XYZ file of C-alpha atoms in Angstrom:
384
model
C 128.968 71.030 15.812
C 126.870 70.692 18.805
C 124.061 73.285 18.899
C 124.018 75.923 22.073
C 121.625 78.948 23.825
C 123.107 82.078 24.920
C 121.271 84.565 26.350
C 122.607 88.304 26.422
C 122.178 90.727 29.098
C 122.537 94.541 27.868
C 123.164 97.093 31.194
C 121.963 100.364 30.916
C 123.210 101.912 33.994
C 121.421 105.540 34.270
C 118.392 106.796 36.498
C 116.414 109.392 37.064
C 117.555 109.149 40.813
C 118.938 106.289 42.905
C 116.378 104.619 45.332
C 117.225 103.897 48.800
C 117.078 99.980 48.723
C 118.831 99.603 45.274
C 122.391 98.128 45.148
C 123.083 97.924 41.505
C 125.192 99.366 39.176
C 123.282 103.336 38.247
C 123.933 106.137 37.884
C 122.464 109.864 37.762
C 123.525 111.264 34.657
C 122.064 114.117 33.120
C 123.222 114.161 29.469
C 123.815 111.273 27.429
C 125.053 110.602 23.855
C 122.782 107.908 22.912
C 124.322 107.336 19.336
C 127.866 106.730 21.091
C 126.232 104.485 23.975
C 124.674 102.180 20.945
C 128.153 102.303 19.281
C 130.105 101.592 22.197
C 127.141 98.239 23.272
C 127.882 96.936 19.947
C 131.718 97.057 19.715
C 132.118 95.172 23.001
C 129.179 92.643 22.143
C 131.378 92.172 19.192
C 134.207 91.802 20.801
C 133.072 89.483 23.426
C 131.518 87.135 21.077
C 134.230 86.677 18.446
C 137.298 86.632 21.343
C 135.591 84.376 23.661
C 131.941 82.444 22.542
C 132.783 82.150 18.745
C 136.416 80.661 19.433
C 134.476 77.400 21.171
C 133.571 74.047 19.834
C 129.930 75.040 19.768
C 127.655 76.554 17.666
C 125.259 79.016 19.306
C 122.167 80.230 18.677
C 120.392 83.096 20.757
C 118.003 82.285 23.554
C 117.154 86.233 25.044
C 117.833 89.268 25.543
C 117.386 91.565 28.174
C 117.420 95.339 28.783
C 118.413 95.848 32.324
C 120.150 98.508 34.996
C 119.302 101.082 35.884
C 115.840 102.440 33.985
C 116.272 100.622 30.355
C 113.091 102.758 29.128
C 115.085 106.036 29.371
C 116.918 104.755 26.449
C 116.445 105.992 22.752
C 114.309 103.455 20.535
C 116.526 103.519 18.253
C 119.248 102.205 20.490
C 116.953 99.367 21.489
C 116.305 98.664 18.002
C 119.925 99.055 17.324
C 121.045 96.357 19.388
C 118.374 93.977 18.909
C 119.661 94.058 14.798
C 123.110 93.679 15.448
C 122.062 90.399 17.700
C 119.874 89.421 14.544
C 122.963 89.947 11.948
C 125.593 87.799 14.832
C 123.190 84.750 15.719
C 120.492 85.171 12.193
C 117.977 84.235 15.308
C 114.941 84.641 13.010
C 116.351 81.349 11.247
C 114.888 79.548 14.465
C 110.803 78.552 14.892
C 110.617 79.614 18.367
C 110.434 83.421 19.179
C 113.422 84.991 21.123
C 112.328 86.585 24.401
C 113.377 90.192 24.493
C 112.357 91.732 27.583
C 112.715 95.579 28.110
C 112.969 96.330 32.208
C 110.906 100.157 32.635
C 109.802 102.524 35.467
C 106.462 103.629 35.229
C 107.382 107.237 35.333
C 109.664 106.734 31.745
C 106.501 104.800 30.262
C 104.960 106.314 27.636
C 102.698 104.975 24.971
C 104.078 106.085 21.789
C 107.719 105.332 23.207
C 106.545 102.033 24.389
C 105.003 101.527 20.236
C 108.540 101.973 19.468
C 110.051 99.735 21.522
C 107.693 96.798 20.736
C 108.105 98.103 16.438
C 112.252 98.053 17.395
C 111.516 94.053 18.737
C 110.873 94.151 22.509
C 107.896 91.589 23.033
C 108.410 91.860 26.915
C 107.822 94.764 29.298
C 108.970 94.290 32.903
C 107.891 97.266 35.108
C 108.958 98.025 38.114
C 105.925 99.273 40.078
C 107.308 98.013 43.744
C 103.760 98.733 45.606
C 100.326 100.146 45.034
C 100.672 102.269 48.601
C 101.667 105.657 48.113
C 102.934 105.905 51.605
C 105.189 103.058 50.667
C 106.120 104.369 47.292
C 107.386 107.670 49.237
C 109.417 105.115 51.931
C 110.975 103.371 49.110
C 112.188 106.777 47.029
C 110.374 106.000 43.954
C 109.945 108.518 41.918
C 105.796 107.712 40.546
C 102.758 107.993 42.154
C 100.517 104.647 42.264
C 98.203 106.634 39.421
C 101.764 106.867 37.257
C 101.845 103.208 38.071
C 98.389 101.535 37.111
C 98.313 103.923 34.260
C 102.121 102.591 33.063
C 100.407 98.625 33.569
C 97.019 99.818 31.142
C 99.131 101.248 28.543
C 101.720 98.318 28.733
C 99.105 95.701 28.791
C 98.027 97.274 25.590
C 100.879 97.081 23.909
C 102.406 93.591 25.272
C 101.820 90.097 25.154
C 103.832 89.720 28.063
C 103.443 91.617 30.912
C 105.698 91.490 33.996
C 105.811 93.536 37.073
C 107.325 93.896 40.307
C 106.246 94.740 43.522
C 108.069 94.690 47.250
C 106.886 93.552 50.505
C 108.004 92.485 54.324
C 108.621 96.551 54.578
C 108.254 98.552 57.921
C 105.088 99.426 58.477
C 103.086 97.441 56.294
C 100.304 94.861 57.292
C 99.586 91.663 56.523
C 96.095 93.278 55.168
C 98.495 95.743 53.232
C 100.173 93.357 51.347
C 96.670 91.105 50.499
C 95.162 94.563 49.184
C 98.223 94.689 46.689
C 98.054 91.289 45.731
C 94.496 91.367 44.903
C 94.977 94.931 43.056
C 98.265 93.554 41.190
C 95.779 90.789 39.387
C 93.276 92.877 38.315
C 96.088 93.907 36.153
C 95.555 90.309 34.387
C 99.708 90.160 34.549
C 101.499 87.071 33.146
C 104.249 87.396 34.915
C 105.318 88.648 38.959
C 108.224 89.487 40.805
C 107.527 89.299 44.170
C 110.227 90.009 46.176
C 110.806 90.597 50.308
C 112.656 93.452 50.929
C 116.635 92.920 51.942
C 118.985 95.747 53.339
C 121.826 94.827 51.064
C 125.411 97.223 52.276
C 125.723 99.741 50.351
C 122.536 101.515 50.141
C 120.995 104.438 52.167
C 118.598 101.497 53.768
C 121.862 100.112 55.284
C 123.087 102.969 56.750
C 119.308 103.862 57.779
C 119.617 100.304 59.386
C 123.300 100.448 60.908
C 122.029 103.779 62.518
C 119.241 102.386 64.159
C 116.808 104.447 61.666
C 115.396 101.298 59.690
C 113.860 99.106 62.062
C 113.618 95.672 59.583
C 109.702 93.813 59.348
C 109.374 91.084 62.285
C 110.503 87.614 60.762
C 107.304 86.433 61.984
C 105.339 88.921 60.161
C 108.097 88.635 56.820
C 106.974 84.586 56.980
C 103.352 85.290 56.731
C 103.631 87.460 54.182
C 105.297 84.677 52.187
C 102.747 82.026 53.151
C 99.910 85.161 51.741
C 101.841 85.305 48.167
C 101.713 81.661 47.774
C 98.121 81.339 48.886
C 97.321 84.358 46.430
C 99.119 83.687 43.627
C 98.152 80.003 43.048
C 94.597 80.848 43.940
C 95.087 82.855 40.735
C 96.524 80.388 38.830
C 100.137 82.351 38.697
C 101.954 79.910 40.932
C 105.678 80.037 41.908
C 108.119 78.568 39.716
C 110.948 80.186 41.735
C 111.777 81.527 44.987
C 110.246 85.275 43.984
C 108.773 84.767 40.849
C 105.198 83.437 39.416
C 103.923 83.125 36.053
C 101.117 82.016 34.248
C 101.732 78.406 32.085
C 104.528 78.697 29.703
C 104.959 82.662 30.646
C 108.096 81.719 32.777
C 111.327 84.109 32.341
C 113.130 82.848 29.791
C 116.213 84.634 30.406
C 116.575 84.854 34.162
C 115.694 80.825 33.602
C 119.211 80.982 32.202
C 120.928 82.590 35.179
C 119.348 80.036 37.648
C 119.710 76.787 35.415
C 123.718 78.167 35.519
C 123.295 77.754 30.997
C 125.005 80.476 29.028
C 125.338 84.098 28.907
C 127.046 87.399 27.749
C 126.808 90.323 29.876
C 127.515 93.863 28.001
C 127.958 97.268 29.487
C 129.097 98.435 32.839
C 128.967 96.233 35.619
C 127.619 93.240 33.522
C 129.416 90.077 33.988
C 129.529 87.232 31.931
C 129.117 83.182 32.370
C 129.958 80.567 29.730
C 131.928 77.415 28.561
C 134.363 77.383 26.746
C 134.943 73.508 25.659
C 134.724 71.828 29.579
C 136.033 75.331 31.707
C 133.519 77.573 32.277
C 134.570 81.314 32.277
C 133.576 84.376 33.982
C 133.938 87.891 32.755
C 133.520 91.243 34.595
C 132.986 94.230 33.174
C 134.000 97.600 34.521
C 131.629 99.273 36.963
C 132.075 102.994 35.989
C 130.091 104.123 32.949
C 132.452 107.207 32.381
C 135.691 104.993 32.404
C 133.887 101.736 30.675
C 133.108 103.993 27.936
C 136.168 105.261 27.323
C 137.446 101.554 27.313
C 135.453 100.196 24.515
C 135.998 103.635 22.563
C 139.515 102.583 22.653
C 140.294 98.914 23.018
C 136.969 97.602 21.925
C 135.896 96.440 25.722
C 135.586 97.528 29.300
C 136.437 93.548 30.591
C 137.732 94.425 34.016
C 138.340 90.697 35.390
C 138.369 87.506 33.164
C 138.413 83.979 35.998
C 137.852 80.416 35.448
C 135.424 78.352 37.437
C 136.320 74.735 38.432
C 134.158 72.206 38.361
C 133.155 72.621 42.261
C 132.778 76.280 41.797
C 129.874 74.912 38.593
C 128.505 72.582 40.985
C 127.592 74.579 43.947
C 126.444 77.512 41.656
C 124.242 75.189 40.246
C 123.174 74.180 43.600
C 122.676 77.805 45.279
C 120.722 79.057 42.198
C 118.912 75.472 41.064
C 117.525 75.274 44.394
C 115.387 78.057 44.069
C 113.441 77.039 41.648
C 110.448 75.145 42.254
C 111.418 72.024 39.776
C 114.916 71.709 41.376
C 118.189 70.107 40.130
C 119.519 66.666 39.133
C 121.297 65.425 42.374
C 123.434 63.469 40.215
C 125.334 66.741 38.568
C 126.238 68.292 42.165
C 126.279 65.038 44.777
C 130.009 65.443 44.963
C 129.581 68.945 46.142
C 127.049 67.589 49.138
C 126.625 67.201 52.631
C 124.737 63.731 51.565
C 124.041 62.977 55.422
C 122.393 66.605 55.608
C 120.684 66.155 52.824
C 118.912 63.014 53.909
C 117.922 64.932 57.611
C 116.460 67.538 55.064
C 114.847 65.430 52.911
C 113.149 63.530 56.052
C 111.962 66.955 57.331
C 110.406 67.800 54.219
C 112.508 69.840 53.513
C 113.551 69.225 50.471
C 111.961 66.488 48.236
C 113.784 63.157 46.438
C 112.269 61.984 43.321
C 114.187 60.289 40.926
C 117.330 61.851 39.896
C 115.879 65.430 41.245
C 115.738 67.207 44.633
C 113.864 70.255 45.313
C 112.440 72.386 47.946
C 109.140 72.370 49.324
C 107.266 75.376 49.918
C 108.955 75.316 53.583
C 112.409 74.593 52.421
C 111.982 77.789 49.840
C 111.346 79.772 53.188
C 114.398 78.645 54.511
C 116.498 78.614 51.860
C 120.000 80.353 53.175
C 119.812 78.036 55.805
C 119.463 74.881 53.652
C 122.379 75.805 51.446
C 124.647 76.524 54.474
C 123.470 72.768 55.730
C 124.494 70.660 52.520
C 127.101 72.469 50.570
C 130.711 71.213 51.879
């Protein structure tokens, strides 16, 4: 039986409070049954794995997992630890050599040392914190609900405890400088991180930013200005030896994201809890499962029918190819043209290849640093 990864995505969708720019699945909740929530992840983990992944020809064997939403950190330790034991028991992971990445997503206003000892003593050996700037002005803009002293003192007390580090910060947003965004750069690595998410800021519909925008009170960065900012990150982060290895992210050697890795290499995974979708094979058709949005009604669900699946599709083998194309593409090592030429705009291709912006070398293609900066347009040029 041929040997496979899966990673597994747990959503916790519940905030504190719902930031302007965000356009995932939370929620403001103000009481929660934790022991019913860690009841209610594992039955539809369960049921997921032995309905669907357990039923194929392969044999698989865990990759990561990931706590995401939402704020992750508001979550009892012993839910954490809950889940990562019932992954141990399904897949007997610690059978393998190489360590599973478990990363835990947190806000720095839910970080707290002793809770933090708990999560790493329930099996988290990755924090991701999402700090999103070191400009209290900004901070205040963006709704976030820490002050930049919450934030620095949630990266010392993380750093601490961690091996691997990860944070996030956003730029290209009104009223910032150039000079503004160096100044967090340069602040972010004193932090000695091993991992960034650098990402521009996008108005996505939705959101309060949208309607801001539509109503002509969000007045987006200059491109110009956006496209600097970009060229400032690279310069920064490789001069720090944290280059890009995707389109928004940068890592230190061998500190790469294991799990999101998954998502963009189109490989294997099982997405629990509301919202969370799923994306495997099963034998050659690849399947895709959504789960419920609501937490209220997706709760209910599992509590009685084991699950909150809302939509189970199959992919073709076009729909494989060009997500293996849109996501494969960001990445700074690229694709195998081979696996997605029939899929191609060859002809488009070779005019972006010639203009650098994309690069041929042996059986892979991949963006340059200027084809990264341009990447919706590229895909709209070569996918048929």
């Amino acid at each position: 039986m041929i040997k496979k990864p899966v990673s597994i995505y747990i959503h916790w969708p519940f905030c504190t409070s719902k930031c302007p720019y965000c356009d995932f699945n939370s929620h403001i909740k103000q009481s929660i049954d934790h022991n019913d929530w860690l009841i209610a992840i594992k039955t539809e983990l369960n049921y997921l794995l032995e309905n669907f992944l357990f039923k194929s020809s392969y044999r698989y064997y865990l990759k990561s997992v990931f706590f995401g939403g939402g704020t992750p950190s508001l979550m009892e330790p012993f839910v954490i630890k809950g889940i990562i034991n019932e992954c141990e028991r399904l897949f007997y992971y610690k059978e393998l050599k190489k360590e599973v990445e478990i990363t835990l997503e947190a806000n720095p206003g839910s970080i707290f040392r002793d809770k933090l000892k708990c999560f790493l003593d329930a099996g988290v050996n990755r924090i991701s914190i999402g700090v999103q700037s070191f400009d209290e002005r900004l901070l205040l803009f963006l709704g976030r609900d820490h002050s930049v002293y919450e934030a620095k003192k949630a990266i010392e007390i993380s750093r601490n405890i961690f091996k691997n580090l990860s944070f996030d910060l956003i730029y290209a947003l009104p009223k910032q400088s150039l000079e503004d965004w160096e100044r967090s750069l340069n602040e972010a690595f004193e932090f000695n991180p091993d991992h960034l998410s650098l990402y521009q800021l996008t108005i996505e519909k939705g959101t309060a930013f949208y309607n801001r925008y539509k109503n002509g009170n969000l007045i987006p960065v200059r491109s110009d200005l956006a496209t600097k900012m970009y060229y400032m990150t690279e310069e920064v982060t490789k001069r720090n030896n944290m280059p890009a290895y995707e389109v928004s992210n940068y890592s230190k050697l061998n500190k790469n994201c294991i799990h999101n890795l998954s998502y963009w290499k189109g490989e294997d995974w099982i997405g629990i809890g509301p919202g969370a979708t799923s994306r495997f094979f099963s034998g050659k058709q690849r399947i895709q499962i959504n789960i419920r949005k609501d937490p209220n009604s997706w709760l209910k669900d599992v509590q009685n029918k084991q699950n909150g699946v809302n939509e189970i599709s199959k992919e073709t083998a076009e729909d494989y190819m060009i997500e293996k194309v849109i996501m494969g593409l960001r990445l700074v090592n690229g694709i195998n043209l081979n696996e997605v030429k029939k899929v191609l705009r060859m002809d488009r291709l070779r005019m972006l290849i010639e203009n650098s912006f994309i690069i041929h070398k042996e059986k892979l293609i991949k963006t340059t640093f200027k084809g990264r900066l341009n990447l919706n347009t590229i895909l709209a040029e070569i996918i048929k």
